[in-house]
Amino acid sequence: MTRRSVTATTDRDRQWWKEAVVYQVYPRSFYDSDGDGVGDLPGVTAKVEYLDDLGVDVVWLCPVYESPNADNGYDISDYRAIMDEFGTMADWETLLDALHEREMRLLMDLVVNHTSDEHEWFQRSRRREDGYEDYYYWRDGSPDEPPNNWGSFMGGSAWTYDEVREQWYLHLFDEKQPDLNWRNADVRDEIASLVEWWLEKGIDGFRIDASNYISKPEGLPDGASGRSPTGVEQFSHGPRVHEYLRELYERTFSNYDVMTVAEMNDTSVELAREYLGESGDGLDMIVHFEHMGVDAGPGGRWDPEGWGEWSLPAFKEIMSRWQRDLGDGWNAPYLGNHDQPRIVSRFGDDGEYRTESAKLLATFLLTSRGTPFVYQGEEIGMTNAEFDGLADLDDPQTVGAIEDLLAAGTVDSYAEVREFVNYVSRDHARTPMQWDDTENAGFTDGDPWFAVNDDYTEVNVADAIADEDSIWHYYRRLIDRRHDADVLVYGDYDLLCPDDEQLYAYTRTLDDEAVLVVLNWSADPAAFEPEDIDVSASSVLISNYDDASARGVRRDYRPYEAVVVEL
Ligand code: GLC
C-alpha cells in the first residue's frame, strides 16, 4: 500500500495524475477474446500493448462487476465479483498486473448512487430484513400514485411500486437501479468498505459515477423548476453531499496514492470548486457537462426540437471559464465518452474532413489544462452509427427518452426522431471497437452483441497504424509532446479572439515557456491576425497539415487546420 504524499514536490503541486493521459475502455465493446460476441477482460489485457504504444498512462475501465446489465454494468449486483461475461477475478488481476508492468495505471468505476435491484442489499431490503429496511428510499402510497413528481434520467417516473414490500422505491435511473440511502450510516460503511477492498487490491483510483446525486433533501419535495428530469434541482448537490464525499475521502482515498474523478452533471465552476482539493471534499477532478449542452435543444438533451446547432464562441466561453476559474482545482477535459455521441460526428466533420477534424479535436483535448480523457475509438476517428428503428438501439436512456416522447404525443413514430437519435444517442459510443477490416471489424469471432459501424473497412486500427499520417499516429505524437512539455500540463491558459466564429486560439504559459494553439474549427479558410502576441520566434510543435506548410503564425488557416507552436 502506497501512501499519498502529503506535501507537493514542487511549487506547481506536481502529481502523477495531473501529468497523465487517461484512456477510457468500455469493456463490452472493446475486444472479445473468447468469441461470445461480448468484449471481456482478457480482451483488454490483449490490448495493453496497443494502449502502451499509443502512450496513454491510465486506463479507466467502465464497470466490470457482476451485473444483470440493465444499464450495461452500471447496475451492480455484487461489488466484489466480476461479471461472468467479462471473465474472472483472476482475469482482472492479470489485467492489473499487465498495466502495472508497463507503468500504466488502472482507474475503476465506482457506482454507488444506486445498486442493481438484484443486489443482495435490495433483496433483503424489499423483504424488510433486519438491518436492511432503510438501505434504499422506500415510501408508502397507493400503487397508482408515486410519492413525488420526480422523473428518472431513463424516462418516466423515478419511482416504482414494489409488490413484495408494498411500497414505492426511488430510482433516479432505470427501475432496476434503486438509489441507495446514504443517510443510513450502515450504507456508508458498506460503501467505504468496498472502496477500501478495491484500493487494497492495488488499483490507482476511481471515477465516481453520478456523484452529485447521492444526497436527497428531507421530505423529498416535488420538483418545480420545469427542468428535466423533474426534481433534478432537489436531488442534485443535495444537502449532505459534501459531508458524504468528504467522509468517504477521509476514510479511504486520502490513505492511498490514487486519483479520484467525480462525474457531476449539472455543475458550475463555482460548485465544482467546493468539491475539489483539500479545501473541498478531497476530490482530484470533476467531469462537468457544461459543454455537452451546447448543441441541445431548449428542453435539454432529449428535446427533439432545436438540437444540433452550436456556436464556437459559446463553446469557447464555457471551456475557457473551466480552464481559468477552477482555482486550485484540476480539470478533466473530454469531448466524448460512453454516454455521448462520437466526437468527430458531433464537433468535427465525419465526411470530407474526418481526418483533419479528428486531429483538430485531439489537438484541443491534449493541449488543454487538466487531465485529458480519450474515449476508445477517438484515436482512429470513429463516427456515429445509423439506427433505423427502436429495435436497433440498446441504451435504456435513449429508449426511455423516445418512449416518453411517444407517450406524451410529442412524436408519433420512431421515423420522426430517427435523425435526432442518429445524432444524440449514447449507443453511438458503444458500437464495437474497429480493429481491422475483417468481418466484425476484428472485434469478435462470434456474433457481436451490438452491430459494428458499417465504416469499419475504412476506419480501423490496423489501417491507422500502417499509415504514419493517420489520426492514430497524430494522437501518439501529441501524447508524446504533452509528456515532454510541462507547459501543456501546468501552464496557464489564455484565450485569444473570443468572438471569432471559426478560430479557437489560446496560449499556454509556464515561467518562460509559452505555446500557442491555433485551431480553425470550421470547413472554410480563416485568417488569424493576432495583435497582442509576439510570434516572431515561433517553431511548430505539431500540426495536422504537414509541418512545412504550417509555418508562420499570421496567415490563413485551412479547413480544420490545427497548429501548436512554441513561442
Ligand atoms: C453515469 C454513467 C452512465 C449511467 C449512469 C447511471 O452517468 O456514465 O452510463 O447510465 O451514470 O449509472
Coordinates of C-alpha atoms and ligand atoms in Angstrom, one line a residue:
M1 CA 0.0 0.0 0.0
T2 CA 1.4 3.3 -1.0
R3 CA 0.6 6.4 1.0
R4 CA -0.3 9.6 -0.7
S5 CA 2.5 12.1 -0.4
V6 CA 1.2 15.0 1.6
T7 CA 3.5 17.7 0.5
A8 CA 3.7 18.9 -3.0
T9 CA 7.0 18.2 -4.6
T10 CA 7.3 21.5 -6.4
D11 CA 5.6 24.8 -6.4
R12 CA 3.4 23.5 -9.2
D13 CA 1.9 20.9 -7.0
R14 CA 3.1 18.2 -9.3
Q15 CA 1.1 15.0 -9.2
W16 CA 1.3 11.9 -11.5
W17 CA -2.4 12.1 -12.2
K18 CA -2.1 15.7 -13.5
E19 CA 0.5 14.6 -16.0
A20 CA -1.4 11.5 -17.1
V21 CA -3.5 10.9 -20.2
V22 CA -6.5 8.7 -19.5
Y23 CA -8.0 6.3 -22.0
Q24 CA -11.5 5.1 -21.3
V25 CA -12.4 1.5 -22.1
Y26 CA -16.0 0.3 -22.4
P27 CA -15.1 -3.3 -22.0
R28 CA -18.3 -4.7 -23.5
S29 CA -17.3 -3.2 -26.9
F30 CA -13.5 -3.2 -26.7
Y31 CA -12.2 -6.7 -27.7
D32 CA -13.8 -10.1 -27.4
S33 CA -11.2 -12.8 -26.6
D34 CA -13.5 -15.8 -26.4
G35 CA -15.9 -15.5 -29.3
D36 CA -19.1 -15.0 -27.4
G37 CA -19.7 -11.6 -29.0
V38 CA -19.0 -9.6 -25.8
G39 CA -15.8 -7.8 -25.1
D40 CA -14.1 -9.1 -21.9
L41 CA -11.1 -8.6 -19.5
P42 CA -8.7 -10.9 -21.4
G43 CA -9.6 -8.8 -24.4
V44 CA -8.5 -5.7 -22.6
T45 CA -5.3 -7.4 -21.5
A46 CA -4.6 -8.4 -25.1
K47 CA -4.6 -4.8 -26.0
V48 CA -2.5 -3.4 -23.2
E49 CA 0.5 -3.3 -25.5
Y50 CA -1.6 -1.4 -28.0
L51 CA -2.5 1.2 -25.4
D52 CA 1.1 1.5 -24.3
D53 CA 2.1 2.1 -27.9
L54 CA -0.4 4.9 -28.1
G55 CA 1.2 6.3 -25.0
V56 CA -1.7 6.6 -22.6
D57 CA -0.9 6.4 -18.8
V58 CA -4.2 5.4 -17.2
V59 CA -6.9 3.1 -18.3
W60 CA -10.4 3.9 -17.0
L61 CA -12.4 0.7 -17.0
C62 CA -16.2 1.1 -17.1
P63 CA -17.9 -1.2 -14.6
V64 CA -16.9 -4.9 -14.8
Y65 CA -18.6 -6.0 -11.6
E66 CA -21.4 -8.6 -11.5
S67 CA -24.5 -7.1 -13.1
P68 CA -27.7 -8.1 -14.8
N69 CA -26.8 -5.4 -17.4
A70 CA -30.0 -3.3 -17.3
D71 CA -27.6 -0.4 -17.9
N72 CA -24.5 -2.3 -19.2
G73 CA -22.8 -2.8 -15.8
Y74 CA -23.9 0.5 -14.2
D75 CA -26.4 -1.7 -12.2
I76 CA -24.2 -3.7 -9.9
S77 CA -25.4 -6.8 -8.1
D78 CA -22.1 -7.6 -6.4
Y79 CA -19.3 -5.1 -6.0
R80 CA -16.7 -7.7 -5.2
A81 CA -17.3 -10.0 -8.1
I82 CA -16.6 -9.8 -11.9
M83 CA -19.4 -10.2 -14.4
D84 CA -19.2 -13.7 -15.9
E85 CA -19.3 -12.4 -19.5
F86 CA -16.2 -10.4 -18.8
G87 CA -14.2 -13.2 -17.1
T88 CA -13.0 -13.9 -13.6
M89 CA -11.2 -12.1 -10.8
A90 CA -8.0 -13.8 -11.9
D91 CA -8.5 -12.2 -15.4
W92 CA -9.0 -8.8 -13.7
E93 CA -5.8 -9.3 -11.7
T94 CA -3.9 -10.3 -14.8
L95 CA -5.0 -7.1 -16.4
L96 CA -3.9 -5.0 -13.4
D97 CA -0.5 -6.7 -13.5
A98 CA -0.2 -6.2 -17.2
L99 CA -0.9 -2.5 -16.9
H100 CA 1.4 -2.1 -13.9
E101 CA 4.2 -3.9 -15.6
R102 CA 4.1 -1.2 -18.3
E103 CA 3.9 1.5 -15.7
M104 CA 0.3 2.2 -16.6
R105 CA -2.5 2.6 -14.0
L106 CA -6.0 1.4 -13.6
L107 CA -9.0 3.6 -12.7
M108 CA -12.1 1.7 -11.8
D109 CA -15.7 2.9 -11.9
L110 CA -17.5 3.4 -8.6
V111 CA -21.2 3.3 -9.0
V112 CA -22.7 3.9 -5.5
N113 CA -25.6 6.3 -6.0
H114 CA -27.5 3.1 -6.7
T115 CA -27.2 -0.7 -7.0
S116 CA -29.0 -3.2 -9.1
D117 CA -32.3 -4.4 -7.8
E118 CA -30.7 -7.8 -7.9
H119 CA -28.1 -6.8 -5.3
E120 CA -28.5 -8.7 -2.1
W121 CA -29.0 -5.5 -0.2
F122 CA -32.1 -4.7 -2.2
Q123 CA -33.4 -8.2 -2.0
R124 CA -33.1 -8.0 1.8
S125 CA -34.5 -4.6 2.0
R126 CA -37.6 -5.4 0.0
R127 CA -38.2 -8.2 2.5
R128 CA -37.6 -5.8 5.3
E129 CA -34.9 -7.9 6.8
D130 CA -33.4 -6.7 10.0
G131 CA -30.8 -4.0 9.4
Y132 CA -31.7 -3.6 5.7
E133 CA -35.0 -1.8 6.0
D134 CA -33.6 1.6 5.3
Y135 CA -30.9 0.8 2.7
Y136 CA -33.0 2.4 -0.1
Y137 CA -35.6 5.1 -0.3
W138 CA -38.9 3.4 0.4
R139 CA -42.2 5.3 0.7
D140 CA -45.8 4.5 1.3
G141 CA -48.5 5.3 -1.1
S142 CA -51.3 4.0 -3.3
P143 CA -49.9 1.9 -6.1
D144 CA -51.3 4.4 -8.6
E145 CA -49.6 7.5 -7.3
P146 CA -45.9 7.8 -6.9
P147 CA -44.7 9.7 -3.7
N148 CA -43.5 12.7 -5.6
N149 CA -43.2 14.0 -9.1
W150 CA -39.5 13.3 -9.7
G151 CA -38.6 12.0 -13.1
S152 CA -36.0 9.4 -14.0
F153 CA -32.9 10.0 -16.2
M154 CA -34.1 7.0 -18.1
G155 CA -37.6 8.4 -18.8
G156 CA -40.8 8.0 -16.8
S157 CA -41.2 8.4 -13.1
A158 CA -38.3 8.0 -10.7
W159 CA -40.5 5.7 -8.6
T160 CA -41.5 2.0 -9.0
Y161 CA -44.0 0.2 -6.8
D162 CA -42.6 -3.0 -5.3
E163 CA -45.2 -5.7 -4.9
V164 CA -43.1 -7.6 -2.3
R165 CA -42.7 -4.7 0.2
E166 CA -45.8 -3.0 -1.0
Q167 CA -44.1 0.3 -1.1
W168 CA -42.5 2.6 -3.7
Y169 CA -38.8 2.8 -4.1
L170 CA -36.8 5.6 -5.7
H171 CA -34.6 5.2 -8.8
L172 CA -33.1 8.3 -10.4
F173 CA -32.0 6.0 -13.3
D174 CA -33.6 2.7 -14.5
E175 CA -36.1 0.9 -12.4
K176 CA -33.5 -1.8 -12.0
Q177 CA -31.2 0.8 -10.4
P178 CA -32.7 1.6 -7.0
D179 CA -31.0 4.6 -5.2
L180 CA -29.0 3.8 -2.0
N181 CA -30.0 5.7 1.1
W182 CA -26.7 7.4 2.1
R183 CA -28.4 8.8 5.2
N184 CA -28.1 5.4 6.6
A185 CA -24.6 5.1 8.3
D186 CA -24.6 1.3 7.6
V187 CA -24.9 2.1 3.8
R188 CA -21.9 4.5 4.1
D189 CA -19.9 1.9 6.0
E190 CA -20.6 -0.7 3.3
I191 CA -19.5 1.7 0.6
A192 CA -16.3 2.7 2.4
S193 CA -15.6 -1.0 2.9
L194 CA -15.9 -1.9 -0.7
V195 CA -13.9 1.1 -1.8
E196 CA -11.2 0.1 0.6
W197 CA -11.4 -3.5 -0.7
W198 CA -10.6 -2.4 -4.2
L199 CA -7.9 0.1 -3.1
E200 CA -6.2 -2.7 -1.2
K201 CA -6.2 -4.8 -4.4
G202 CA -3.9 -2.1 -5.8
I203 CA -6.0 0.0 -8.1
D204 CA -4.9 3.5 -8.9
G205 CA -8.2 5.4 -8.4
F206 CA -11.9 5.7 -9.0
R207 CA -14.2 7.5 -11.3
I208 CA -17.2 8.2 -9.1
D209 CA -20.5 7.8 -11.0
A210 CA -23.4 10.2 -10.6
S211 CA -21.7 11.6 -7.5
N212 CA -23.7 14.8 -7.1
Y213 CA -27.0 12.9 -6.7
I214 CA -26.1 10.9 -3.6
S215 CA -27.8 13.2 -1.1
K216 CA -31.6 13.8 -1.2
P217 CA -33.4 16.5 0.7
E218 CA -35.5 15.8 3.7
G219 CA -39.1 15.1 2.7
L220 CA -38.2 14.5 -0.9
P221 CA -40.1 17.7 -2.1
D222 CA -41.6 17.9 -5.6
G223 CA -39.6 19.4 -8.4
A224 CA -40.9 22.8 -9.6
S225 CA -38.3 24.3 -11.8
G226 CA -39.5 22.9 -15.1
R227 CA -36.1 21.4 -15.7
S228 CA -35.6 17.8 -16.9
P229 CA -35.9 15.3 -15.3
T230 CA -38.4 16.8 -13.0
G231 CA -37.0 17.3 -9.5
V232 CA -33.3 17.5 -10.6
E233 CA -32.9 20.8 -8.7
Q234 CA -33.9 18.9 -5.5
F235 CA -31.6 15.9 -5.7
S236 CA -28.6 17.4 -7.5
H237 CA -25.9 18.7 -5.0
G238 CA -28.3 17.8 -2.1
P239 CA -27.9 19.0 1.5
R240 CA -25.4 16.4 2.7
V241 CA -23.4 15.7 -0.5
H242 CA -20.2 17.3 0.8
E243 CA -20.4 15.6 4.1
Y244 CA -20.7 12.2 2.4
L245 CA -17.9 12.7 -0.1
R246 CA -15.6 14.2 2.5
E247 CA -16.2 11.3 4.8
L248 CA -15.5 8.8 2.0
Y249 CA -12.3 10.6 1.2
E250 CA -11.1 10.7 4.7
R251 CA -11.9 7.0 5.4
T252 CA -10.5 5.7 2.1
F253 CA -8.9 7.7 -0.7
S254 CA -6.8 10.0 1.5
N255 CA -4.8 7.0 2.7
Y256 CA -3.7 6.0 -0.8
D257 CA -1.8 7.5 -3.7
V258 CA -4.8 7.4 -6.1
M259 CA -6.7 9.7 -8.4
T260 CA -10.4 10.4 -8.0
V261 CA -12.6 11.9 -10.7
A262 CA -16.2 12.7 -9.9
E263 CA -18.8 12.6 -12.6
M264 CA -21.1 15.6 -12.0
N265 CA -23.8 16.5 -14.4
D266 CA -25.4 19.9 -13.7
T267 CA -22.4 21.6 -12.2
S268 CA -21.0 25.1 -12.4
V269 CA -17.3 26.0 -11.9
E270 CA -18.3 27.6 -8.6
L271 CA -20.0 24.5 -7.4
A272 CA -17.1 22.3 -8.6
R273 CA -14.6 24.2 -6.6
E274 CA -16.4 23.3 -3.4
Y275 CA -15.6 19.6 -4.0
L276 CA -12.1 19.8 -5.2
G277 CA -8.8 19.5 -3.3
E278 CA -8.1 19.7 0.4
S279 CA -10.2 22.9 0.8
G280 CA -13.1 21.0 -0.7
D281 CA -14.0 17.3 -0.2
G282 CA -10.6 16.0 -1.3
L283 CA -11.6 15.0 -4.8
D284 CA -9.0 15.5 -7.5
M285 CA -11.1 16.4 -10.5
I286 CA -14.6 16.7 -11.8
V287 CA -16.2 15.7 -15.1
H288 CA -18.6 18.5 -15.8
F289 CA -21.2 18.5 -18.5
E290 CA -21.5 22.2 -19.5
H291 CA -20.0 21.9 -22.9
M292 CA -22.2 18.8 -23.6
G293 CA -25.2 21.1 -23.6
V294 CA -24.0 23.4 -26.4
D295 CA -25.9 21.6 -29.1
A296 CA -29.0 20.6 -27.1
G297 CA -32.5 22.0 -27.7
P298 CA -34.1 24.4 -25.2
G299 CA -35.6 21.4 -23.3
G300 CA -32.2 19.7 -22.8
R301 CA -30.5 16.7 -24.3
W302 CA -33.7 14.8 -25.2
D303 CA -35.6 17.7 -26.6
P304 CA -36.3 16.6 -30.2
E305 CA -36.5 20.2 -31.4
G306 CA -33.7 22.7 -31.8
W307 CA -30.8 20.3 -31.4
G308 CA -27.6 20.0 -33.4
E309 CA -26.6 23.7 -33.9
W310 CA -23.8 25.0 -31.7
S311 CA -21.7 28.2 -31.6
L312 CA -18.0 28.2 -31.3
P313 CA -17.9 31.4 -29.3
A314 CA -20.3 29.9 -26.8
F315 CA -18.2 26.7 -26.6
K316 CA -15.0 28.7 -26.1
E317 CA -16.7 30.7 -23.3
I318 CA -17.6 27.5 -21.4
M319 CA -14.3 25.8 -21.9
S320 CA -12.3 28.9 -21.0
R321 CA -14.2 29.5 -17.8
W322 CA -13.4 26.0 -16.7
Q323 CA -9.8 26.3 -17.8
R324 CA -9.3 29.6 -15.9
D325 CA -11.6 29.8 -12.9
L326 CA -11.2 26.5 -11.2
G327 CA -8.6 27.9 -8.8
D328 CA -6.5 25.2 -7.2
G329 CA -8.9 22.6 -8.7
W330 CA -8.0 20.4 -11.6
N331 CA -9.9 19.9 -14.9
A332 CA -10.7 16.6 -16.5
P333 CA -11.2 17.7 -20.2
Y334 CA -13.1 15.4 -22.5
L335 CA -15.2 15.6 -25.6
G336 CA -16.7 12.2 -25.6
N337 CA -17.3 9.1 -23.5
H338 CA -19.7 6.1 -23.4
D339 CA -22.6 8.4 -22.7
Q340 CA -22.1 10.7 -25.7
P341 CA -22.1 10.5 -29.5
R342 CA -18.8 10.2 -31.4
I343 CA -16.8 13.4 -31.2
V344 CA -15.9 13.7 -34.9
S345 CA -19.6 13.4 -35.8
R346 CA -20.6 15.9 -33.2
F347 CA -17.9 18.5 -33.0
G348 CA -16.0 17.8 -36.2
D349 CA -16.8 16.7 -39.7
D350 CA -17.3 13.0 -40.3
G351 CA -17.3 13.4 -44.1
E352 CA -14.8 15.2 -46.2
Y353 CA -12.7 16.4 -43.2
R354 CA -12.9 13.5 -40.9
T355 CA -9.1 13.1 -40.6
E356 CA -8.3 16.8 -40.3
S357 CA -11.2 17.5 -37.8
A358 CA -10.5 14.4 -35.7
K359 CA -6.9 15.6 -35.4
L360 CA -8.1 19.1 -34.5
L361 CA -10.2 17.7 -31.7
A362 CA -7.2 15.7 -30.5
T363 CA -5.1 18.8 -30.5
F364 CA -7.7 20.7 -28.5
L365 CA -8.0 17.9 -25.9
L366 CA -4.3 17.2 -25.5
T367 CA -3.3 20.9 -25.2
S368 CA -6.0 21.6 -22.6
R369 CA -5.2 22.3 -18.9
G370 CA -6.2 19.3 -16.9
T371 CA -6.0 15.5 -17.3
P372 CA -7.3 14.7 -20.8
F373 CA -9.7 11.8 -21.2
V374 CA -9.7 10.0 -24.5
Y375 CA -12.5 7.6 -25.3
Q376 CA -11.9 4.3 -27.1
G377 CA -12.1 4.8 -30.9
E378 CA -11.4 8.5 -30.8
E379 CA -7.8 7.7 -31.7
I380 CA -9.0 6.4 -35.1
G381 CA -11.8 8.9 -35.7
M382 CA -14.7 6.5 -35.2
T383 CA -18.0 8.0 -36.3
N384 CA -21.7 7.9 -35.3
A385 CA -23.7 4.8 -36.5
E386 CA -27.2 4.6 -38.0
F387 CA -30.1 3.2 -36.1
D388 CA -33.2 2.5 -38.2
G389 CA -35.6 1.6 -35.5
L390 CA -36.1 1.2 -31.8
A391 CA -35.1 -2.5 -32.1
D392 CA -31.6 -1.4 -33.2
L393 CA -31.0 0.5 -30.0
D394 CA -29.6 -0.9 -26.8
D395 CA -29.2 2.2 -24.5
P396 CA -32.0 2.4 -21.9
Q397 CA -31.7 6.1 -21.7
T398 CA -32.3 6.7 -25.4
V399 CA -35.1 4.1 -25.5
G400 CA -36.7 5.7 -22.4
A401 CA -36.5 9.2 -23.9
I402 CA -38.2 8.1 -27.1
E403 CA -40.9 6.2 -25.2
D404 CA -41.6 9.4 -23.2
L405 CA -41.9 11.4 -26.4
L406 CA -44.3 8.8 -27.9
A407 CA -46.3 8.6 -24.7
A408 CA -46.6 12.4 -24.5
G409 CA -47.7 12.5 -28.1
T410 CA -44.8 14.8 -29.0
V411 CA -44.0 12.4 -31.8
D412 CA -46.0 9.6 -33.4
S413 CA -43.3 7.2 -34.6
Y414 CA -39.6 6.4 -34.4
A415 CA -39.3 7.7 -38.0
E416 CA -39.9 11.3 -36.7
V417 CA -37.0 11.1 -34.3
R418 CA -34.7 8.9 -36.4
E419 CA -32.4 11.7 -37.4
F420 CA -32.3 13.0 -33.8
V421 CA -31.4 9.6 -32.4
N422 CA -28.7 9.3 -35.1
Y423 CA -27.3 12.5 -33.7
V424 CA -27.7 12.1 -30.0
S425 CA -27.8 8.5 -28.8
R426 CA -25.4 7.1 -26.2
D427 CA -25.4 4.0 -28.5
H428 CA -23.0 5.6 -30.9
A429 CA -20.2 5.3 -28.5
R430 CA -21.0 1.7 -27.7
T431 CA -20.6 0.1 -31.2
P432 CA -17.6 -2.3 -31.1
M433 CA -14.1 -1.0 -31.5
Q434 CA -12.9 -1.3 -35.0
W435 CA -9.6 -3.2 -35.0
D436 CA -9.3 -4.2 -38.7
D437 CA -11.2 -4.6 -41.9
T438 CA -12.1 -8.3 -41.4
E439 CA -15.6 -9.4 -40.5
N440 CA -17.0 -7.7 -37.4
A441 CA -14.0 -5.3 -37.6
G442 CA -11.9 -7.9 -35.8
F443 CA -13.8 -7.2 -32.6
T444 CA -15.1 -10.8 -32.2
D445 CA -15.1 -14.2 -34.0
G446 CA -18.7 -14.7 -32.9
D447 CA -21.8 -12.6 -33.3
P448 CA -21.2 -9.1 -31.8
W449 CA -23.6 -8.2 -29.0
F450 CA -24.1 -4.8 -30.8
A451 CA -23.8 -4.1 -34.5
V452 CA -20.5 -2.9 -35.8
N453 CA -20.5 0.5 -37.6
D454 CA -20.5 0.0 -41.4
D455 CA -17.5 2.2 -41.9
Y456 CA -15.1 -0.3 -40.3
T457 CA -13.5 -1.2 -43.7
E458 CA -12.1 2.4 -43.8
V459 CA -11.9 3.3 -40.2
N460 CA -9.9 0.7 -38.3
V461 CA -6.8 0.4 -36.1
A462 CA -4.8 -1.8 -38.5
D463 CA -5.0 0.7 -41.3
A464 CA -4.4 3.6 -39.0
I465 CA -1.2 2.1 -37.6
A466 CA 0.1 1.3 -41.1
D467 CA -0.3 5.0 -42.1
E468 CA 2.2 7.4 -40.5
D469 CA -0.2 10.3 -41.3
S470 CA -3.2 8.7 -39.6
I471 CA -5.3 10.1 -36.7
W472 CA -3.8 7.4 -34.6
H473 CA -0.2 8.4 -35.1
Y474 CA -1.2 12.0 -34.6
Y475 CA -2.6 11.1 -31.1
R476 CA 0.5 9.2 -30.4
R477 CA 2.8 12.2 -31.3
L478 CA 0.6 14.6 -29.4
I479 CA 0.6 12.5 -26.2
D480 CA 4.4 12.3 -26.5
R481 CA 4.6 16.1 -26.9
R482 CA 2.4 16.6 -23.8
H483 CA 4.6 14.2 -21.8
D484 CA 7.6 16.3 -22.8
A485 CA 6.2 19.7 -22.1
D486 CA 5.2 20.8 -18.6
V487 CA 3.7 23.9 -20.2
L488 CA 1.0 21.8 -21.7
V489 CA 0.1 20.2 -18.4
Y490 CA 0.6 23.0 -15.9
G491 CA 0.7 26.2 -18.0
D492 CA -1.8 29.0 -17.6
Y493 CA -4.5 29.2 -20.3
D494 CA -5.3 32.5 -22.0
L495 CA -8.0 32.7 -24.7
L496 CA -7.4 34.8 -27.8
C497 CA -10.1 36.2 -30.2
P498 CA -13.1 35.0 -28.0
D499 CA -15.7 36.2 -30.6
D500 CA -14.2 34.6 -33.7
E501 CA -16.7 32.1 -35.1
Q502 CA -14.1 29.9 -36.8
L503 CA -11.0 30.1 -34.8
Y504 CA -10.3 28.8 -31.4
A505 CA -6.8 30.1 -30.3
Y506 CA -5.2 30.2 -26.9
T507 CA -1.8 30.3 -25.3
R508 CA -0.4 28.1 -22.5
T509 CA 2.3 29.8 -20.4
L510 CA 4.6 28.5 -17.7
D511 CA 7.5 30.5 -16.4
D512 CA 9.5 31.4 -19.6
E513 CA 7.8 28.8 -21.8
A514 CA 4.9 29.6 -24.0
V515 CA 2.9 27.7 -26.5
L516 CA 0.2 29.0 -28.9
V517 CA -2.6 26.8 -30.2
V518 CA -4.5 27.8 -33.3
L519 CA -7.5 25.8 -34.4
N520 CA -9.6 26.6 -37.4
W521 CA -12.7 24.9 -36.1
S522 CA -14.5 25.1 -39.5
A523 CA -14.6 23.8 -43.0
D524 CA -13.7 27.2 -44.5
P525 CA -10.4 29.1 -44.5
A526 CA -9.9 31.5 -41.6
A527 CA -7.5 34.4 -41.2
F528 CA -5.6 34.6 -37.9
E529 CA -4.1 38.0 -37.2
P530 CA -3.3 38.4 -33.5
E531 CA -2.3 41.8 -32.5
D532 CA -1.1 41.5 -28.9
I533 CA 1.1 38.5 -29.1
D534 CA 4.7 38.2 -30.2
V535 CA 5.0 35.4 -32.7
S536 CA 8.4 36.3 -34.3
A537 CA 10.4 33.4 -32.9
S538 CA 7.9 30.6 -33.2
S539 CA 8.5 27.0 -34.2
V540 CA 5.9 24.3 -35.0
L541 CA 5.5 21.7 -32.2
I542 CA 2.8 19.8 -34.1
S543 CA 0.2 20.4 -36.8
N544 CA -2.4 18.4 -38.6
Y545 CA -1.3 19.6 -42.1
D546 CA 2.3 18.8 -42.9
D547 CA 4.8 20.9 -40.9
A548 CA 6.4 22.6 -43.8
S549 CA 3.2 24.2 -44.9
A550 CA 2.2 25.2 -41.4
R551 CA 4.9 27.7 -40.9
G552 CA 4.2 31.3 -40.0
V553 CA 1.5 32.1 -37.5
R554 CA -0.2 35.2 -39.0
R555 CA -1.8 33.7 -42.1
D556 CA -4.9 31.9 -43.4
Y557 CA -5.7 28.6 -41.8
R558 CA -7.0 25.8 -43.9
P559 CA -10.2 23.8 -43.1
Y560 CA -9.9 22.2 -39.7
E561 CA -6.2 23.1 -39.5
A562 CA -4.7 22.8 -36.1
V563 CA -1.2 24.1 -35.2
V564 CA 0.7 24.2 -31.9
V565 CA 3.7 26.5 -31.9
E566 CA 6.3 27.2 -29.3
L567 CA 6.7 31.0 -28.9
Ligands
GLC1 C1 -23.4 7.6 -15.3 C2 -22.9 6.7 -16.3 C3 -24.0 6.2 -17.2 C4 -25.0 5.5 -16.4 C5 -25.5 6.4 -15.2 C6 -26.2 5.6 -14.2 O1 -23.9 8.8 -15.9 O2 -21.9 7.3 -17.0 O3 -23.6 5.4 -18.2 O4 -26.1 5.2 -17.1 O5 -24.4 7.0 -14.5 O6 -25.3 4.8 -13.5

